[in-house]
Coordinates of C-alpha atoms in Angstrom, one line a residue:
X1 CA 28.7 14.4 -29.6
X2 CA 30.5 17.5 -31.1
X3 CA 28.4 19.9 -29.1
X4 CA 25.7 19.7 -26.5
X5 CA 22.5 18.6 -27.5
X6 CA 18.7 19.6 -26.7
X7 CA 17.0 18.0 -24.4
X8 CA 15.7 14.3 -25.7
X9 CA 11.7 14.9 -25.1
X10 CA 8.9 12.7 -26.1
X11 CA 7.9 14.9 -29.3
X12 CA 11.8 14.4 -30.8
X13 CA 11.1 10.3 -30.0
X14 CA 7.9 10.4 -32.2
X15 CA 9.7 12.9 -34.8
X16 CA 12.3 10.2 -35.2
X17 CA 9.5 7.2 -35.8
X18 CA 7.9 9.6 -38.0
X19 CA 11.0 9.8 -40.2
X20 CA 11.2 6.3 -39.9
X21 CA 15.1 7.1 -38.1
X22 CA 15.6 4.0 -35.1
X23 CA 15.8 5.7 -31.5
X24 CA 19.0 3.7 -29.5
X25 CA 18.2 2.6 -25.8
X26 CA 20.7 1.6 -23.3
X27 CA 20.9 0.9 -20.0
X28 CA 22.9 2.1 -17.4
X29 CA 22.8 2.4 -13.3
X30 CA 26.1 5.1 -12.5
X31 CA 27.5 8.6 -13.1
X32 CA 30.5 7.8 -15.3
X33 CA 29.0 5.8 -17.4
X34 CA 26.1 8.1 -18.0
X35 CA 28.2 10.7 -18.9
X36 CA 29.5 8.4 -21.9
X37 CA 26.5 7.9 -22.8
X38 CA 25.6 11.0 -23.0
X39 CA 28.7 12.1 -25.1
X40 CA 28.3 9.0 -27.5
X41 CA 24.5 10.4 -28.5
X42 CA 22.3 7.5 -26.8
X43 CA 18.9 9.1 -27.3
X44 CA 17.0 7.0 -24.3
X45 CA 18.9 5.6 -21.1
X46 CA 17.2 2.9 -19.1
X47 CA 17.5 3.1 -15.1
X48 CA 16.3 -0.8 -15.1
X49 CA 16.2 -2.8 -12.2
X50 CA 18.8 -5.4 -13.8
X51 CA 21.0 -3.3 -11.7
X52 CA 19.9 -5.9 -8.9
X53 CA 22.0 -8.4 -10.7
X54 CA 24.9 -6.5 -12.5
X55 CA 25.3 -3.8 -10.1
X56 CA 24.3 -5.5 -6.3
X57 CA 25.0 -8.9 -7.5
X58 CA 21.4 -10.9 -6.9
X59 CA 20.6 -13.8 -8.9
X60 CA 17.2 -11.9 -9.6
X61 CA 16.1 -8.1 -9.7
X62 CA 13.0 -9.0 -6.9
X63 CA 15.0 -7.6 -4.0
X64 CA 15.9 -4.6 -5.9
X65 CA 14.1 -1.8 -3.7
X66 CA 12.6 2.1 -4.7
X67 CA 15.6 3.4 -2.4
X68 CA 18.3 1.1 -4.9
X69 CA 16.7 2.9 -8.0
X70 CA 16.0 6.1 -6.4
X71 CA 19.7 6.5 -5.5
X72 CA 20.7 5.4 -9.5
X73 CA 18.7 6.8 -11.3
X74 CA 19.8 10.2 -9.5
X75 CA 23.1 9.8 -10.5
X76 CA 22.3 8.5 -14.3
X77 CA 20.3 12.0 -14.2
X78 CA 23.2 14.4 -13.1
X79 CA 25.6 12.5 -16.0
X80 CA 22.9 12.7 -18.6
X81 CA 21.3 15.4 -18.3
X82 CA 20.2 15.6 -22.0
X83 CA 19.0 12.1 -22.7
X84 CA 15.5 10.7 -21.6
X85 CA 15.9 8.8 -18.8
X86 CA 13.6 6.4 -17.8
X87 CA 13.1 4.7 -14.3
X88 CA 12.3 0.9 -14.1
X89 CA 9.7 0.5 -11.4
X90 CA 10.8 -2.4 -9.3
X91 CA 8.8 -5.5 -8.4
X92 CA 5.8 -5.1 -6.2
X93 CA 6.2 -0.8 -6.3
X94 CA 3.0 -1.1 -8.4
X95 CA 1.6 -4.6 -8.9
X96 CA -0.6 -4.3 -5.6
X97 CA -2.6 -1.0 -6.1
X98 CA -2.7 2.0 -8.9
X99 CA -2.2 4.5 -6.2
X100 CA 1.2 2.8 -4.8
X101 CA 2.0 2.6 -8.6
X102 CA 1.5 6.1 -9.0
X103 CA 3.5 7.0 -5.7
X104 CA 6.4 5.2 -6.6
X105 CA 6.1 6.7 -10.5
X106 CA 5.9 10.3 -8.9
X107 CA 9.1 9.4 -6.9
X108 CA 11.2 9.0 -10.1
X109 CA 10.2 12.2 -11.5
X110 CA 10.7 14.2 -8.6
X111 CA 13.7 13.0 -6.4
X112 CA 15.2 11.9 -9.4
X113 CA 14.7 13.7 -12.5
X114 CA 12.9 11.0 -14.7
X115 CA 11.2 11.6 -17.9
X116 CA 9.6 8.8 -18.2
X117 CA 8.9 5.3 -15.8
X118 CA 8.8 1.7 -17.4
X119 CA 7.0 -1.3 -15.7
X120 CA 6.5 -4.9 -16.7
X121 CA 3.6 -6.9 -17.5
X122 CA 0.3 -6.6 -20.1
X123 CA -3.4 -6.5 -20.2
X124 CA -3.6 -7.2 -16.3
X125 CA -1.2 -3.7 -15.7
X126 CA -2.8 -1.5 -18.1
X127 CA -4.9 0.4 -15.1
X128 CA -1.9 1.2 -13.5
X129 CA -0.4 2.2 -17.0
X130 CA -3.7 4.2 -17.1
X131 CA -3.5 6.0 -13.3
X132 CA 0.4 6.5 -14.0
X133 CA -0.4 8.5 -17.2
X134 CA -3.6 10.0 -15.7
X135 CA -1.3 11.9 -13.0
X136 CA 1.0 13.0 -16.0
X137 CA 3.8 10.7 -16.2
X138 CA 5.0 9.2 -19.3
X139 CA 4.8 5.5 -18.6
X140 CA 6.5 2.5 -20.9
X141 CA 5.2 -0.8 -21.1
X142 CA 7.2 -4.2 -20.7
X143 CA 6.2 -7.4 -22.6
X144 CA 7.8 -10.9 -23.4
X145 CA 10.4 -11.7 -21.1
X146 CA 9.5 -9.4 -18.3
X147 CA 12.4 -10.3 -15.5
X148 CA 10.2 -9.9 -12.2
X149 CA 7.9 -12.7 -13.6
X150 CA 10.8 -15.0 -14.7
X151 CA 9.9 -17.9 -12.2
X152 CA 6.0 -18.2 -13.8
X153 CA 7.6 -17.7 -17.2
X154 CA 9.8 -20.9 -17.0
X155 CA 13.0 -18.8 -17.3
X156 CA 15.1 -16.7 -19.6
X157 CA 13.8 -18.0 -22.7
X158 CA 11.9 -16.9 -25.9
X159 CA 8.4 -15.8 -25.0
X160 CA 5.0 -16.3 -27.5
X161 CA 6.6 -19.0 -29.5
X162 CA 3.3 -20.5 -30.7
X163 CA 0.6 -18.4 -32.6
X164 CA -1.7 -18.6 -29.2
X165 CA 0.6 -17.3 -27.5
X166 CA 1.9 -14.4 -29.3
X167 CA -1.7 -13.7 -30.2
X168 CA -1.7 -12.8 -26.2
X169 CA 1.2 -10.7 -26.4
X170 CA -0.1 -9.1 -29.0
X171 CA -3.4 -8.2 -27.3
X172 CA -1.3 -7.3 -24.0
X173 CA 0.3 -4.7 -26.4
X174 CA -3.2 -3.1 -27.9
X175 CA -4.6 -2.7 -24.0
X176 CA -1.1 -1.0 -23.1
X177 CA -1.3 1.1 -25.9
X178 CA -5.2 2.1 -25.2
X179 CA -4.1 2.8 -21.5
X180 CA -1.5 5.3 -22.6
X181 CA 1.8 3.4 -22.2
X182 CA 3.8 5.9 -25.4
X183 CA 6.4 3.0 -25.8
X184 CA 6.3 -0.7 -25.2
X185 CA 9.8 -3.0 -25.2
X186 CA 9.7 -6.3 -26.6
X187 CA 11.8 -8.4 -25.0
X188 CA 12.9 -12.1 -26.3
X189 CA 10.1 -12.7 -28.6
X190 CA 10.3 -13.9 -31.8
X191 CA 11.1 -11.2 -34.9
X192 CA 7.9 -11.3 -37.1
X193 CA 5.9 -11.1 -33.5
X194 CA 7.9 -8.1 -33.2
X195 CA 7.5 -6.4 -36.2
X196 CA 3.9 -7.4 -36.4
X197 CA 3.0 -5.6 -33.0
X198 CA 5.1 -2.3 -34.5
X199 CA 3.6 -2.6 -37.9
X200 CA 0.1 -2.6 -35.7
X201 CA 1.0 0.4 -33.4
X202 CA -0.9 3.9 -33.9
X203 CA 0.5 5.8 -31.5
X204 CA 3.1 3.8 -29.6
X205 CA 7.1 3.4 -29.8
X206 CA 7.8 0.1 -30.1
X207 CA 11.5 -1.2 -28.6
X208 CA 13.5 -4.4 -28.9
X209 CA 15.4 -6.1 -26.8
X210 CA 16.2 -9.0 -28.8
X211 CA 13.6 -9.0 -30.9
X212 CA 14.6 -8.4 -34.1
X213 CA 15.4 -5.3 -36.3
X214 CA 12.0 -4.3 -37.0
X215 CA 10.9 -1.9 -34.4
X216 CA 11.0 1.6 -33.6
X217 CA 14.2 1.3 -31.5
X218 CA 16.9 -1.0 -30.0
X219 CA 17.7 -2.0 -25.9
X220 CA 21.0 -3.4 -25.0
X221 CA 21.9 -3.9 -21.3
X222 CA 25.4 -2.0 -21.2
X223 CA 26.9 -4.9 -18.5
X224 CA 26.4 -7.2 -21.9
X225 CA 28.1 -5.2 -24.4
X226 CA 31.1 -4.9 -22.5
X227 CA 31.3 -8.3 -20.9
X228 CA 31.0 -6.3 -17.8
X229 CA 28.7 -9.3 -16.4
X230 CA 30.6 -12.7 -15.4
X231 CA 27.5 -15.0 -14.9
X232 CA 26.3 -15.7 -18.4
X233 CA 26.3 -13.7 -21.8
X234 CA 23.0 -13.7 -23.7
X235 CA 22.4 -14.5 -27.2
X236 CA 20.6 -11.0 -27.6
X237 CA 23.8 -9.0 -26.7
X238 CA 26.2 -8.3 -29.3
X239 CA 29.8 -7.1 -27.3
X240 CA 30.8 -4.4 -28.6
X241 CA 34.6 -4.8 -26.4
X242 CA 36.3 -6.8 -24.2
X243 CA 36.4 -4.0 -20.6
X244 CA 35.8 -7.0 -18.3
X245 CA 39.0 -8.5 -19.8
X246 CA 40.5 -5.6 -20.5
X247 CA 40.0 -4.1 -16.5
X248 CA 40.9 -8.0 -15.4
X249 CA 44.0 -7.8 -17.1
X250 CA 44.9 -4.2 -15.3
X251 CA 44.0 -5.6 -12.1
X252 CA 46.4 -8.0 -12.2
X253 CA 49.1 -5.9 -13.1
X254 CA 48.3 -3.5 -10.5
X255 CA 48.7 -6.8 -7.9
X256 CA 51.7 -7.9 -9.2
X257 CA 53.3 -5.0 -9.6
X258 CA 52.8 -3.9 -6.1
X259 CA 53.5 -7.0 -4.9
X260 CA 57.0 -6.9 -7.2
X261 CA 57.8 -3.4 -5.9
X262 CA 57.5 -2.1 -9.3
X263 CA 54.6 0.3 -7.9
X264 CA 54.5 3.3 -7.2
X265 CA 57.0 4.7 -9.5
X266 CA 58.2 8.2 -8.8
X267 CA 55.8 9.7 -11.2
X268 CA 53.0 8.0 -9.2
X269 CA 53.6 10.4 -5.9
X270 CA 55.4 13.8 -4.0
X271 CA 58.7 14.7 -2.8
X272 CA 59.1 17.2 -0.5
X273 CA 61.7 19.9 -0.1
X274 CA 65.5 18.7 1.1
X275 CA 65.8 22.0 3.8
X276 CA 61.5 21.3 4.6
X277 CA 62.2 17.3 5.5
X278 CA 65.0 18.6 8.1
X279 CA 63.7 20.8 9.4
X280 CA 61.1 18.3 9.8
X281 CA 63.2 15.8 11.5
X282 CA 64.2 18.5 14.4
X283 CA 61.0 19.0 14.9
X284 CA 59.8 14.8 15.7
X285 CA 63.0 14.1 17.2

């Protein structure tokens, strides 16, 4: 960005569908990288609970806890403080009750700063999309591949393949729209599914993550673009540059250099004054 921006609020997200102009959605789980973020323009930044498995290095994101994204999604906030940041509600903060869901929602917005909180699953969540909106926070919805579900899913794979089942997925996304979700993300479904649940929206923000070109929006998970993530790279994520090899490649200079004596160099550190560093040596002896 040449100059700060405005705040990102929810009236400049519908403004944007309105003008039919696609809203970009990342994800991201630390300072530094928010503040890139920020300064490249990314309109929404998602605090998700994949930070379990690039950030803390689980196989999953089930033992992610409110504490993990409590303590990220504070620092995302202080290096964003212009984009709408949203906090992924990890698993069983809201599946068990509306009033824990709403707890937990209420702690995003006010230890961390949140605009908005995003939580997985369809027709079976939409009362707790309904409490969470009831007590004035801005809630997304999560449909498709939803991550905490992954074992009952069968895996990372392509969700509501067959015309049943993306007729359920399409239903899921009219009761989360009804209970007041203002966006819902796609994620791994087939295109024309896609595109068929934004072209059906009436007052929702339809997102994609790998799901086609066709809705309101696109998600990435940053780890992905970068090649920031060593344990697999997803068809959905286009890298956008090499830093893992790039930050590999440094790494081992730094070893072998150090380890060839060729680090530090004497730009790398201090002298100190000839008459000081005698003085000095009366004074030890």
């Amino acid at each position: 960005m040449t100059e700060q921006r405005k705040k990102i609020t929810l009236p400049y997200l519908f403004d944007k569908v309105a003008r039919g102009e696609p809203i970009t959605w990342l994800t991201c789980y630390d300072f530094p990288t928010a503040y890139l973020q920020e300064q490249a323009g990314i309109e929404m930044i998602l605090v998700g609970d994949s930070l379990g498995m690039t950030m803390l290095g689980y196989d999953s994101t089930l033992p992610v806890k409110m504490e993990d994204m409590i303590r990220h999604a504070q620092a995302v906030r202080r290096g964003a403080p212009t984009a709408f940041v949203i906090g992924d509600m990890p698993y069983m903060t809201y599946q068990d009750s509306t009033d824990n869901a709403i707890r937990n929602a209420g702690r995003f917005m006010s230890e961390a700063g949140c605009d908005a909180i995003k939580l997985e699953g369809g027709a079976a969540m939409a009362p707790r999309i309904r409490g969470i909106v009831d007590a004035g926070i801005p809630a997304i919805g999560h449909l498709g591949l939803t991550p905490q579900s992954v074992s009952a899913l069968g895996g990372f794979k392509l969700q509501g393949k067959s015309a049943e089942l993306a007729k359920k997925i399409v239903d899921d996304a009219k009761a989360l729209e009804k209970a007041g979700a203002f966006a819902i993300l796609l994620e791994l479904v087939p295109d024309r599914l896609c595109k068929l649940i934004t072209e059906k929206a009436e007052n929702c923000i339809i997102m994609s993550l790998g799901s086609g070109p066709d809705a309101h929006g696109q998600l990435l998970i940053y780890h992905d673009m970068f090649g920031l993530y060593p344990k697999f790279k997803p068809k959905m994520a286009k890298v956008y540059g090499n830093a893992g090899e790039v930050i590999l490649n440094g790494l081992k200079n730094y070893h072998d250099e150090v380890i060839g004596k060729k680090f530090p160099e004497k730009e790398n550190y201090f002298g100190m004054n000839d008459d000081e560093y005698d003085e000095l040596r009366k004074l030890v002896g």
